[in-house]
XYZ file of C-alpha atoms in Angstrom:
272
model
C -3.658 -43.165 -9.366
C 0.128 -42.238 -10.551
C 0.225 -38.558 -11.064
C 3.067 -37.605 -14.406
C 4.805 -34.458 -13.722
C 5.869 -33.567 -17.214
C 8.499 -30.735 -17.607
C 5.686 -28.432 -19.462
C 3.350 -29.197 -15.941
C 6.217 -28.256 -13.929
C 7.185 -24.892 -15.639
C 3.141 -24.180 -15.343
C 3.325 -24.848 -11.888
C 6.303 -22.773 -11.499
C 5.169 -19.621 -13.407
C 1.400 -19.623 -11.701
C 3.750 -19.883 -8.565
C 5.852 -16.771 -9.527
C 2.596 -14.738 -10.131
C 1.481 -15.106 -7.051
C 4.504 -15.015 -4.832
C 6.310 -12.308 -6.586
C 3.784 -9.183 -5.577
C 3.924 -10.103 -1.528
C 7.799 -10.468 -2.050
C 8.346 -7.787 -3.795
C 6.406 -5.466 -1.354
C 8.522 -7.235 1.941
C 11.318 -6.573 0.063
C 10.890 -3.121 -0.872
C 9.819 -2.013 2.983
C 13.329 -2.896 3.541
C 15.052 -0.281 1.509
C 15.568 3.249 1.926
C 13.720 6.150 0.513
C 16.573 6.365 -2.663
C 17.024 3.003 -3.164
C 12.840 2.534 -3.788
C 13.429 4.801 -6.423
C 16.955 3.541 -7.705
C 17.246 3.039 -11.345
C 17.404 0.175 -12.523
C 15.463 -1.102 -9.723
C 16.539 -3.989 -7.723
C 14.720 -6.710 -6.059
C 16.757 -7.582 -3.002
C 18.136 -4.495 -0.995
C 21.539 -3.515 -0.593
C 21.226 -2.190 2.807
C 18.222 -3.943 4.583
C 16.880 -1.704 7.459
C 14.416 -2.073 9.751
C 13.791 1.717 10.271
C 11.060 1.734 8.328
C 8.705 -0.639 10.522
C 10.382 1.221 13.942
C 9.033 4.831 12.274
C 5.711 3.276 11.453
C 5.124 1.863 14.882
C 6.377 4.822 16.743
C 5.510 7.800 14.776
C 2.380 7.059 12.808
C 0.105 5.770 15.685
C 0.176 2.298 13.871
C -0.382 0.639 17.341
C -3.831 2.690 17.799
C -4.953 1.704 14.070
C -4.036 -1.977 14.338
C -5.895 -2.016 17.669
C -8.981 -0.440 16.184
C -8.984 -3.068 13.470
C -8.552 -5.931 15.673
C -10.967 -5.300 17.987
C -13.568 -4.206 14.885
C -12.719 -7.357 12.849
C -13.026 -9.957 16.306
C -16.093 -8.306 17.921
C -17.861 -8.431 13.900
C -16.495 -11.432 13.256
C -17.999 -13.421 16.422
C -21.212 -11.171 16.283
C -22.061 -12.269 12.782
C -21.041 -16.215 13.356
C -23.584 -15.911 16.225
C -26.318 -14.448 14.042
C -25.222 -16.490 11.253
C -25.708 -19.890 13.242
C -28.817 -19.018 14.754
C -30.490 -18.144 11.411
C -28.994 -21.193 10.067
C -30.319 -23.273 12.730
C -33.640 -22.328 12.321
C -33.857 -22.223 8.822
C -32.421 -25.599 8.535
C -34.429 -27.714 11.208
C -37.619 -25.789 11.784
C -40.674 -25.595 9.484
C -42.951 -22.530 9.620
C -45.223 -20.895 7.390
C -42.979 -18.777 4.651
C -39.881 -20.427 5.523
C -38.648 -20.784 2.190
C -39.879 -17.225 1.500
C -38.098 -15.963 4.364
C -34.996 -17.949 2.901
C -35.696 -16.527 -0.213
C -35.658 -12.962 1.135
C -32.628 -13.551 2.851
C -30.531 -14.437 -0.602
C -32.132 -11.683 -2.604
C -30.200 -9.055 -0.542
C -27.215 -10.492 -1.935
C -28.057 -8.696 -5.191
C -28.515 -5.509 -3.754
C -25.396 -3.398 -3.998
C -23.919 -1.967 -0.668
C -24.302 1.583 -1.951
C -28.311 1.182 -2.231
C -28.312 0.348 1.485
C -25.296 2.827 2.262
C -27.258 5.953 3.490
C -30.694 4.182 4.946
C -27.788 2.409 7.652
C -25.693 6.046 7.853
C -28.944 7.517 8.946
C -29.805 4.762 11.216
C -26.529 4.718 12.810
C -26.875 8.582 13.416
C -30.350 8.357 14.945
C -28.894 5.958 17.277
C -25.647 8.140 18.272
C -23.261 5.826 16.773
C -21.364 7.652 14.419
C -17.975 8.371 14.608
C -17.751 5.065 16.713
C -16.319 1.553 16.975
C -19.687 -0.124 17.741
C -21.050 1.605 14.213
C -18.453 -0.280 12.434
C -18.939 -3.462 14.037
C -22.592 -3.601 14.321
C -23.531 -2.428 10.679
C -22.027 -5.371 8.953
C -22.813 -7.891 11.391
C -25.571 -9.763 9.766
C -24.477 -11.124 6.157
C -26.829 -13.402 3.763
C -23.672 -15.448 2.966
C -23.357 -16.596 6.518
C -26.741 -17.498 6.863
C -26.628 -19.397 3.611
C -23.602 -21.441 4.743
C -24.527 -21.983 8.173
C -28.174 -23.104 6.557
C -26.490 -25.355 3.957
C -23.883 -27.331 6.637
C -26.341 -27.456 9.265
C -29.127 -28.951 6.793
C -26.752 -32.105 6.793
C -26.743 -32.704 10.439
C -28.991 -35.817 10.962
C -32.512 -34.721 12.954
C -32.322 -37.966 15.010
C -29.891 -36.366 17.123
C -32.142 -33.231 17.696
C -35.053 -35.639 18.173
C -33.355 -37.674 20.490
C -32.407 -34.455 22.463
C -35.807 -33.209 22.757
C -37.181 -36.453 23.670
C -35.009 -36.022 26.986
C -36.197 -32.496 27.587
C -33.002 -30.588 26.295
C -33.878 -26.910 25.651
C -33.393 -25.453 22.160
C -30.624 -23.038 22.860
C -28.587 -26.172 24.490
C -29.603 -28.412 21.583
C -27.614 -25.638 19.625
C -25.128 -25.384 21.990
C -23.962 -28.524 22.757
C -24.944 -30.408 19.704
C -25.075 -28.039 16.460
C -22.261 -25.791 17.219
C -19.633 -29.017 17.681
C -20.822 -30.634 14.872
C -20.634 -27.288 12.902
C -17.107 -26.238 14.080
C -15.629 -26.621 9.834
C -18.539 -24.346 8.791
C -18.239 -21.976 11.801
C -14.493 -21.694 11.294
C -14.526 -21.209 7.744
C -17.089 -18.360 8.401
C -15.173 -16.744 11.090
C -12.144 -16.720 8.718
C -13.830 -15.013 5.928
C -15.139 -12.751 8.308
C -12.105 -11.488 9.812
C -10.720 -10.749 6.532
C -13.504 -8.977 5.381
C -13.907 -6.755 8.206
C -10.056 -6.073 8.750
C -10.197 -5.404 4.750
C -13.117 -3.415 5.110
C -12.360 0.511 4.143
C -15.489 2.186 2.646
C -17.514 1.954 5.613
C -14.986 3.110 8.333
C -14.135 5.837 5.760
C -17.849 6.933 5.844
C -18.270 6.837 9.554
C -15.022 7.711 11.388
C -13.672 11.127 11.450
C -11.636 11.233 14.600
C -8.025 10.072 13.813
C -7.916 8.168 17.111
C -10.309 5.863 15.511
C -9.391 5.033 12.388
C -8.504 1.367 11.352
C -5.446 0.419 9.570
C -6.985 0.324 6.228
C -8.118 3.968 6.353
C -4.836 5.111 8.043
C -3.286 3.323 4.695
C -5.281 5.426 2.287
C -4.700 8.851 3.995
C -0.578 7.684 3.969
C -1.147 8.784 0.362
C -0.983 12.746 0.538
C -2.062 15.548 -1.392
C 1.444 16.372 -2.727
C 3.375 12.848 -2.145
C 3.389 9.557 -0.568
C 5.729 8.542 1.932
C 6.470 5.166 0.510
C 8.660 3.960 3.318
C 5.874 4.333 5.435
C 2.988 3.248 3.277
C 5.066 0.023 2.090
C 5.913 -0.940 6.050
C 2.464 -0.378 7.158
C 0.982 -2.213 4.458
C 3.198 -5.396 5.451
C 2.371 -4.678 8.954
C -1.484 -4.906 7.816
C -0.925 -8.257 6.007
C 0.780 -10.233 8.761
C -2.397 -10.905 11.034
C -4.434 -12.153 7.838
C -1.223 -14.282 7.121
C -1.241 -15.638 10.392
C -4.845 -16.150 10.592
C -5.029 -18.278 7.258
C -2.233 -20.039 8.279
C -3.554 -21.544 11.706
C -7.266 -21.784 10.509
C -6.137 -23.274 6.801
C -7.149 -26.971 7.645
C -10.434 -26.001 9.404
C -10.997 -23.554 6.452
C -10.545 -26.306 3.723
C -12.576 -28.793 5.303
C -15.445 -27.077 5.864
C -15.343 -25.714 2.165
C -15.070 -29.127 1.413
C -18.037 -30.261 3.703
C -20.936 -29.933 0.894
C -19.065 -32.204 -1.212
C -18.136 -34.769 1.237
C -21.244 -35.564 3.360
C -23.827 -38.005 1.941
């Protein structure tokens, strides 16, 4: 089918692209400006004298590398733990029939309707009793099991033919090997999608790290960004440069995983 690109359609696409591209472009260009140029009137889009001094000051003076390391550790470990739990739970709910399996799945899905604020205090008390407050482990473990991940993996694994699993069981293959050698390779698109989402969720998470972390050396990037906003003023060059640096890992990750991400999202629509 031939697509007709009318002038109005091209204008609409250009305006939509401008709306989405302009904010991050403005953020990056403003991070290259000095404090005086940021507040210059009338404002300018492109910096008159671009400088990387804001980034140098952020990395050398603001403990940004410590915050970046903390966020990276939390995001990667929490995402891997969440994917592992979701794959195992999704496999059990998709391929095993047991009494109450539908009810169990509905209970997991019903937790999507429970606001985070309701479970926040009980989880906080549990972490306190386990001596996990003010630790990176508390940020990693608490949000690891997500009903969204279980639902995604369960729906994807349901489409994997049962004949493959039955043939492996007839050969005496244990269940853990079936999961590792058959389910995981066939579910790579869904796993990649879930991994990408979890990395973004954990990287951008602010509320939970803010609640349980008090030691500044254990802050994540988002907590550090919030604390850049001072009581009597804002260091705008530092805030803008930290914001740009905090966005780069997410941008790189989505660029690297975009094909896997799209195939995972479209899998349900293309499988028969």
